[in-house]
JSON list of C-alpha atoms in Angstrom, two decimals:
[
{"chain": "A", "resi": 1, "resn": "UNK", "atom": "CA", "xyz": [-59.25, 67.75, -115.94]},
{"chain": "A", "resi": 2, "resn": "UNK", "atom": "CA", "xyz": [-55.97, 69.53, -115.17]},
{"chain": "A", "resi": 3, "resn": "UNK", "atom": "CA", "xyz": [-52.90, 67.65, -116.43]},
{"chain": "A", "resi": 4, "resn": "UNK", "atom": "CA", "xyz": [-49.29, 68.47, -115.55]},
{"chain": "A", "resi": 5, "resn": "UNK", "atom": "CA", "xyz": [-46.31, 66.97, -117.37]},
{"chain": "A", "resi": 6, "resn": "UNK", "atom": "CA", "xyz": [-43.09, 66.60, -115.42]},
{"chain": "A", "resi": 7, "resn": "UNK", "atom": "CA", "xyz": [-40.23, 66.73, -117.91]},
{"chain": "A", "resi": 8, "resn": "UNK", "atom": "CA", "xyz": [-39.65, 69.34, -120.57]},
{"chain": "A", "resi": 9, "resn": "UNK", "atom": "CA", "xyz": [-37.35, 67.38, -122.89]},
{"chain": "A", "resi": 10, "resn": "UNK", "atom": "CA", "xyz": [-38.27, 65.94, -126.27]},
{"chain": "A", "resi": 11, "resn": "UNK", "atom": "CA", "xyz": [-40.53, 63.26, -124.79]},
{"chain": "A", "resi": 12, "resn": "UNK", "atom": "CA", "xyz": [-42.35, 65.68, -122.48]},
{"chain": "A", "resi": 13, "resn": "UNK", "atom": "CA", "xyz": [-42.94, 68.13, -125.33]},
{"chain": "A", "resi": 14, "resn": "UNK", "atom": "CA", "xyz": [-44.18, 65.37, -127.64]},
{"chain": "A", "resi": 15, "resn": "UNK", "atom": "CA", "xyz": [-46.66, 64.18, -125.00]},
{"chain": "A", "resi": 16, "resn": "UNK", "atom": "CA", "xyz": [-47.74, 67.79, -124.40]},
{"chain": "A", "resi": 17, "resn": "UNK", "atom": "CA", "xyz": [-48.53, 68.23, -128.11]},
{"chain": "A", "resi": 18, "resn": "UNK", "atom": "CA", "xyz": [-50.67, 65.09, -128.25]},
{"chain": "A", "resi": 19, "resn": "UNK", "atom": "CA", "xyz": [-52.49, 65.71, -124.96]},
{"chain": "A", "resi": 20, "resn": "UNK", "atom": "CA", "xyz": [-53.13, 69.39, -125.80]},
{"chain": "A", "resi": 21, "resn": "UNK", "atom": "CA", "xyz": [-55.22, 68.30, -128.80]},
{"chain": "A", "resi": 22, "resn": "UNK", "atom": "CA", "xyz": [-57.71, 66.60, -126.46]},
{"chain": "A", "resi": 23, "resn": "UNK", "atom": "CA", "xyz": [-57.35, 68.50, -123.18]},
{"chain": "A", "resi": 24, "resn": "UNK", "atom": "CA", "xyz": [-56.81, 72.27, -123.17]},
{"chain": "A", "resi": 25, "resn": "UNK", "atom": "CA", "xyz": [-55.74, 72.39, -119.51]},
{"chain": "A", "resi": 26, "resn": "UNK", "atom": "CA", "xyz": [-52.33, 70.73, -119.84]},
{"chain": "A", "resi": 27, "resn": "UNK", "atom": "CA", "xyz": [-49.00, 72.30, -118.94]},
{"chain": "A", "resi": 28, "resn": "UNK", "atom": "CA", "xyz": [-45.37, 71.34, -118.50]},
{"chain": "A", "resi": 29, "resn": "UNK", "atom": "CA", "xyz": [-43.93, 71.76, -115.01]},
{"chain": "A", "resi": 30, "resn": "UNK", "atom": "CA", "xyz": [-40.53, 73.33, -114.55]},
{"chain": "A", "resi": 31, "resn": "UNK", "atom": "CA", "xyz": [-38.24, 72.44, -111.64]},
{"chain": "A", "resi": 32, "resn": "UNK", "atom": "CA", "xyz": [-39.56, 73.72, -108.34]},
{"chain": "A", "resi": 33, "resn": "UNK", "atom": "CA", "xyz": [-43.15, 74.14, -109.51]},
{"chain": "A", "resi": 34, "resn": "UNK", "atom": "CA", "xyz": [-46.04, 72.46, -107.75]},
{"chain": "A", "resi": 35, "resn": "UNK", "atom": "CA", "xyz": [-48.50, 69.88, -109.04]},
{"chain": "A", "resi": 36, "resn": "UNK", "atom": "CA", "xyz": [-50.97, 70.61, -106.23]},
{"chain": "A", "resi": 37, "resn": "UNK", "atom": "CA", "xyz": [-53.82, 71.60, -108.57]},
{"chain": "A", "resi": 38, "resn": "UNK", "atom": "CA", "xyz": [-53.26, 68.77, -111.06]},
{"chain": "A", "resi": 39, "resn": "UNK", "atom": "CA", "xyz": [-55.67, 65.86, -111.36]},
{"chain": "A", "resi": 40, "resn": "UNK", "atom": "CA", "xyz": [-53.17, 63.82, -113.39]},
{"chain": "A", "resi": 41, "resn": "UNK", "atom": "CA", "xyz": [-49.36, 64.01, -113.44]},
{"chain": "A", "resi": 42, "resn": "UNK", "atom": "CA", "xyz": [-47.46, 62.53, -116.40]},
{"chain": "A", "resi": 43, "resn": "UNK", "atom": "CA", "xyz": [-43.82, 61.65, -115.71]},
{"chain": "A", "resi": 44, "resn": "UNK", "atom": "CA", "xyz": [-41.76, 62.18, -118.86]},
{"chain": "A", "resi": 45, "resn": "UNK", "atom": "CA", "xyz": [-38.33, 62.03, -117.30]},
{"chain": "A", "resi": 46, "resn": "UNK", "atom": "CA", "xyz": [-35.47, 59.52, -117.55]},
{"chain": "A", "resi": 47, "resn": "UNK", "atom": "CA", "xyz": [-35.74, 56.57, -115.17]},
{"chain": "A", "resi": 48, "resn": "UNK", "atom": "CA", "xyz": [-32.51, 57.48, -113.37]},
{"chain": "A", "resi": 49, "resn": "UNK", "atom": "CA", "xyz": [-33.97, 60.91, -112.48]},
{"chain": "A", "resi": 50, "resn": "UNK", "atom": "CA", "xyz": [-37.38, 59.85, -111.15]},
{"chain": "A", "resi": 51, "resn": "UNK", "atom": "CA", "xyz": [-36.45, 59.67, -107.46]},
{"chain": "A", "resi": 52, "resn": "UNK", "atom": "CA", "xyz": [-34.76, 63.07, -107.42]},
{"chain": "A", "resi": 53, "resn": "UNK", "atom": "CA", "xyz": [-37.55, 64.69, -109.43]},
{"chain": "A", "resi": 54, "resn": "UNK", "atom": "CA", "xyz": [-40.35, 63.35, -107.23]},
{"chain": "A", "resi": 55, "resn": "UNK", "atom": "CA", "xyz": [-38.56, 64.39, -104.04]},
{"chain": "A", "resi": 56, "resn": "UNK", "atom": "CA", "xyz": [-38.39, 67.98, -105.29]},
{"chain": "A", "resi": 57, "resn": "UNK", "atom": "CA", "xyz": [-42.00, 68.45, -106.35]},
{"chain": "A", "resi": 58, "resn": "UNK", "atom": "CA", "xyz": [-45.03, 69.27, -104.22]},
{"chain": "A", "resi": 59, "resn": "UNK", "atom": "CA", "xyz": [-48.16, 67.25, -104.96]},
{"chain": "A", "resi": 60, "resn": "UNK", "atom": "CA", "xyz": [-50.38, 68.91, -102.34]},
{"chain": "A", "resi": 61, "resn": "UNK", "atom": "CA", "xyz": [-52.95, 67.12, -100.17]},
{"chain": "A", "resi": 62, "resn": "UNK", "atom": "CA", "xyz": [-55.12, 65.62, -102.87]},
{"chain": "A", "resi": 63, "resn": "UNK", "atom": "CA", "xyz": [-54.55, 62.14, -104.29]},
{"chain": "A", "resi": 64, "resn": "UNK", "atom": "CA", "xyz": [-53.16, 62.19, -107.79]},
{"chain": "A", "resi": 65, "resn": "UNK", "atom": "CA", "xyz": [-53.08, 59.83, -110.72]},
{"chain": "A", "resi": 66, "resn": "UNK", "atom": "CA", "xyz": [-49.44, 59.52, -111.76]},
{"chain": "A", "resi": 67, "resn": "UNK", "atom": "CA", "xyz": [-48.57, 58.03, -115.15]},
{"chain": "A", "resi": 68, "resn": "UNK", "atom": "CA", "xyz": [-44.94, 57.08, -115.74]},
{"chain": "A", "resi": 69, "resn": "UNK", "atom": "CA", "xyz": [-44.06, 57.14, -119.42]}
]
């Protein structure tokens, strides 16, 4: 399973560390990157930034599981 984390602050990095222990194919997305190949997208961004962040990211054609933390 390919997991992408959207948000590279303290919370995103903490989630990355925990997920990486159980799933080697996890990465943190930077602004402008695509989540097209991800099976699961973890949102680790402040609530007030969710709309702007989701408008600026490409999810591709495939349905995704999106987890808002």
